[in-house]
Amino acid sequence: MIPLSWYLILSATLFSIGLMGFIIRRDLIVMLMCLEIMFNSVNVALASFSYYNSNLSGQIFVLFSIAIAACEAVIGLAIVLAIVRNTGINHSDEINNLRG
Amino acid sequence: MNPIIEHAFFIYFFVSLCILSIAVIASKNIIHSAFSLLIFLLHIAAVFLFLNAEFLMIIQIIVYVGGVLALFIFAIMVMNLREELRHKRFVRFSFLGLAVSLIFFASLYIFLSNVKSNQNVLTYSDTNLLGKLLYSYYLLPFEILSLVLLIALIGGIIIAKKTPVDGDRR
């Protein structure tokens, strides 16, 4: 049987890679993709806790997390589209005015 | 299941998930990173199947691959980023981000490397019990979640709506 720590190390590795991508990439859409990677790694951790404690509440929290991630993707992509349409900028380090 | 085969499959998924998530970050073309994210999400669904969570695997494929990723590809097509290939990909101080994520991973690894787990695992996947739990004990968060989805839908339409062109708006 695969031990619990392997799943947690998998989750930590994916979360670190997503965090690194979120910090170092310039494109706004790829930053949102890195957010999706981080959401998925946390979902793996919750599902593994649910499996190793034989308790189904972890899977329900994964369901809620997936729904919140869908909302986050919708709002984030709408904001990126509004920024690109209003200012023509799609890099995170070139946005320098607050009035749009 | 034979434990050697199980470990081999888990190591395959570990390595390929790491490679795919690095490919999402490092690829020049945005549409290539979107397709790397597609394969990544399918591998995450397979990891859910390892954990006896078949319903989560179905939800992962339907919501992420069918919804979120299609939304990403539509957004890339709407934004029409054709001159994007010449620009540089990373911010100026990208080694600092690398250092931050390495420190974060090291500090997580110290805690996670010797985690104890008990032996009575979830032996079969029970979608029936999951539905009963979702509609009895977690009923109020479920209803609140439906409201959150509705508000996100309306907010996304309002934010991304094309504003009327007049004098002072750009």
Short mmCIF file of N, CA, C and O in Angstrom, two decimals, chain B residues 107-156:
data_model
loop_
_atom_site.label_atom_id
_atom_site.label_comp_id
_atom_site.label_asym_id
_atom_site.label_seq_id
_atom_site.Cartn_x
_atom_site.Cartn_y
_atom_site.Cartn_z
N SER B 107 10.49 23.44 3.59
CA SER B 107 9.84 23.51 4.89
C SER B 107 8.61 22.61 4.96
O SER B 107 8.27 22.09 6.03
N LEU B 108 7.95 22.36 3.81
CA LEU B 108 6.85 21.38 3.83
C LEU B 108 7.39 19.96 3.93
O LEU B 108 6.83 19.12 4.62
N TYR B 109 8.52 19.70 3.26
CA TYR B 109 9.06 18.34 3.21
C TYR B 109 9.53 17.88 4.58
O TYR B 109 9.43 16.70 4.92
N ILE B 110 10.05 18.83 5.38
CA ILE B 110 10.50 18.47 6.73
C ILE B 110 9.34 17.94 7.55
O ILE B 110 9.46 16.94 8.28
N PHE B 111 8.15 18.56 7.39
CA PHE B 111 7.00 18.11 8.16
C PHE B 111 6.37 16.85 7.57
O PHE B 111 5.85 16.02 8.29
N LEU B 112 6.41 16.71 6.25
CA LEU B 112 5.63 15.65 5.62
C LEU B 112 6.37 14.35 5.46
O LEU B 112 5.78 13.33 5.11
N SER B 113 7.69 14.34 5.69
CA SER B 113 8.46 13.15 5.33
C SER B 113 8.18 11.98 6.27
O SER B 113 8.33 10.83 5.88
N ASN B 114 7.78 12.22 7.52
CA ASN B 114 7.51 11.10 8.43
C ASN B 114 6.12 11.21 9.01
O ASN B 114 5.93 11.25 10.22
N VAL B 115 5.12 11.25 8.13
CA VAL B 115 3.73 11.31 8.57
C VAL B 115 3.26 9.90 8.85
O VAL B 115 3.48 8.99 8.07
N LYS B 116 2.62 9.70 10.00
CA LYS B 116 2.04 8.39 10.32
C LYS B 116 0.60 8.34 9.83
O LYS B 116 -0.13 9.33 9.89
N SER B 117 0.19 7.18 9.31
CA SER B 117 -1.20 7.03 8.89
C SER B 117 -1.72 5.71 9.44
O SER B 117 -0.98 4.73 9.53
N ASN B 118 -3.00 5.69 9.79
CA ASN B 118 -3.56 4.45 10.31
C ASN B 118 -3.91 3.50 9.16
O ASN B 118 -3.87 3.87 7.99
N GLN B 119 -4.26 2.27 9.51
CA GLN B 119 -4.34 1.23 8.48
C GLN B 119 -5.75 0.99 7.96
O GLN B 119 -5.91 0.29 6.97
N ASN B 120 -6.79 1.51 8.62
CA ASN B 120 -8.13 1.25 8.10
C ASN B 120 -8.48 2.32 7.06
O ASN B 120 -9.03 3.37 7.37
N VAL B 121 -8.15 2.00 5.82
CA VAL B 121 -8.36 2.95 4.75
C VAL B 121 -9.76 2.77 4.19
O VAL B 121 -10.50 1.86 4.57
N LEU B 122 -10.11 3.66 3.27
CA LEU B 122 -11.40 3.59 2.59
C LEU B 122 -11.32 2.45 1.58
O LEU B 122 -10.66 2.55 0.57
N THR B 123 -12.02 1.33 1.85
CA THR B 123 -11.75 0.14 1.03
C THR B 123 -12.52 0.14 -0.27
O THR B 123 -12.12 -0.51 -1.21
N TYR B 124 -13.64 0.84 -0.35
CA TYR B 124 -14.38 0.87 -1.61
C TYR B 124 -14.96 2.26 -1.77
O TYR B 124 -15.07 3.02 -0.81
N SER B 125 -15.34 2.61 -3.00
CA SER B 125 -15.84 3.95 -3.21
C SER B 125 -17.36 3.92 -3.12
O SER B 125 -18.02 3.15 -3.81
N ASP B 126 -17.93 4.76 -2.27
CA ASP B 126 -19.36 4.73 -1.98
C ASP B 126 -19.98 6.06 -2.38
O ASP B 126 -20.04 6.98 -1.60
N THR B 127 -20.39 6.16 -3.64
CA THR B 127 -20.97 7.40 -4.12
C THR B 127 -22.34 7.65 -3.51
O THR B 127 -22.75 8.79 -3.29
N ASN B 128 -23.05 6.56 -3.18
CA ASN B 128 -24.37 6.65 -2.56
C ASN B 128 -24.28 7.37 -1.21
O ASN B 128 -25.01 8.32 -0.93
N LEU B 129 -23.31 6.92 -0.39
CA LEU B 129 -23.13 7.54 0.93
C LEU B 129 -22.65 8.99 0.80
O LEU B 129 -23.03 9.86 1.60
N LEU B 130 -21.85 9.24 -0.24
CA LEU B 130 -21.38 10.62 -0.48
C LEU B 130 -22.55 11.55 -0.78
O LEU B 130 -22.63 12.66 -0.24
N GLY B 131 -23.49 11.07 -1.61
CA GLY B 131 -24.66 11.89 -1.90
C GLY B 131 -25.54 12.11 -0.69
O GLY B 131 -26.04 13.22 -0.47
N LYS B 132 -25.69 11.05 0.14
CA LYS B 132 -26.50 11.22 1.35
C LYS B 132 -25.87 12.23 2.30
O LYS B 132 -26.56 13.06 2.89
N LEU B 133 -24.54 12.16 2.43
CA LEU B 133 -23.84 13.11 3.31
C LEU B 133 -23.94 14.53 2.76
O LEU B 133 -24.13 15.48 3.52
N LEU B 134 -23.87 14.66 1.44
CA LEU B 134 -23.91 15.99 0.83
C LEU B 134 -25.28 16.63 0.99
O LEU B 134 -25.38 17.83 1.17
N TYR B 135 -26.35 15.82 0.94
CA TYR B 135 -27.67 16.41 1.02
C TYR B 135 -28.27 16.40 2.41
O TYR B 135 -29.39 16.86 2.58
N SER B 136 -27.56 15.86 3.41
CA SER B 136 -28.11 15.94 4.77
C SER B 136 -27.24 16.82 5.66
O SER B 136 -27.68 17.86 6.15
N TYR B 137 -25.98 16.43 5.84
CA TYR B 137 -25.16 17.15 6.81
C TYR B 137 -24.57 18.41 6.20
O TYR B 137 -24.45 19.43 6.87
N TYR B 138 -24.21 18.35 4.91
CA TYR B 138 -23.60 19.50 4.25
C TYR B 138 -24.61 20.21 3.36
O TYR B 138 -24.27 20.68 2.28
N LEU B 139 -25.88 20.27 3.77
CA LEU B 139 -26.90 20.85 2.90
C LEU B 139 -26.75 22.37 2.81
O LEU B 139 -26.81 22.94 1.72
N LEU B 140 -26.52 23.02 3.95
CA LEU B 140 -26.41 24.49 3.94
C LEU B 140 -25.21 24.98 3.15
O LEU B 140 -25.35 25.90 2.33
N PRO B 141 -23.99 24.40 3.31
CA PRO B 141 -22.89 24.83 2.43
C PRO B 141 -23.16 24.56 0.96
O PRO B 141 -22.75 25.34 0.10
N PHE B 142 -23.90 23.48 0.66
CA PHE B 142 -24.24 23.18 -0.72
C PHE B 142 -25.13 24.26 -1.32
O PHE B 142 -24.88 24.74 -2.44
N GLU B 143 -26.12 24.71 -0.56
CA GLU B 143 -27.01 25.76 -1.06
C GLU B 143 -26.26 27.08 -1.21
O GLU B 143 -26.44 27.82 -2.19
N ILE B 144 -25.40 27.40 -0.23
CA ILE B 144 -24.61 28.63 -0.31
C ILE B 144 -23.70 28.58 -1.53
O ILE B 144 -23.50 29.58 -2.23
N LEU B 145 -23.19 27.37 -1.82
CA LEU B 145 -22.32 27.21 -2.98
C LEU B 145 -23.06 27.48 -4.28
O LEU B 145 -22.50 28.05 -5.22
N SER B 146 -24.35 27.10 -4.33
CA SER B 146 -25.12 27.39 -5.55
C SER B 146 -25.29 28.89 -5.73
O SER B 146 -25.21 29.40 -6.84
N LEU B 147 -25.50 29.60 -4.60
CA LEU B 147 -25.59 31.07 -4.70
C LEU B 147 -24.27 31.67 -5.17
O LEU B 147 -24.26 32.60 -5.99
N VAL B 148 -23.15 31.13 -4.64
CA VAL B 148 -21.83 31.64 -5.04
C VAL B 148 -21.60 31.44 -6.53
O VAL B 148 -21.12 32.33 -7.24
N LEU B 149 -22.03 30.27 -7.05
CA LEU B 149 -21.88 30.01 -8.49
C LEU B 149 -22.72 30.98 -9.31
O LEU B 149 -22.26 31.49 -10.35
N LEU B 150 -23.95 31.26 -8.85
CA LEU B 150 -24.82 32.19 -9.58
C LEU B 150 -24.20 33.59 -9.61
O LEU B 150 -24.16 34.25 -10.66
N ILE B 151 -23.68 34.03 -8.43
CA ILE B 151 -23.10 35.37 -8.37
C ILE B 151 -21.84 35.45 -9.23
O ILE B 151 -21.61 36.46 -9.91
N ALA B 152 -21.05 34.37 -9.26
CA ALA B 152 -19.85 34.38 -10.10
C ALA B 152 -20.22 34.45 -11.58
O ALA B 152 -19.54 35.12 -12.36
N LEU B 153 -21.30 33.76 -11.94
CA LEU B 153 -21.76 33.80 -13.34
C LEU B 153 -22.16 35.21 -13.74
O LEU B 153 -21.69 35.75 -14.76
N ILE B 154 -22.99 35.86 -12.89
CA ILE B 154 -23.45 37.22 -13.21
C ILE B 154 -22.28 38.19 -13.21
O ILE B 154 -22.15 39.04 -14.10
N GLY B 155 -21.40 38.06 -12.21
CA GLY B 155 -20.24 38.96 -12.13
C GLY B 155 -19.30 38.80 -13.30
O GLY B 155 -18.78 39.79 -13.82
N GLY B 156 -19.09 37.57 -13.75
CA GLY B 156 -18.23 37.35 -14.91
C GLY B 156 -18.80 37.99 -16.16
O GLY B 156 -18.07 38.61 -16.93
#
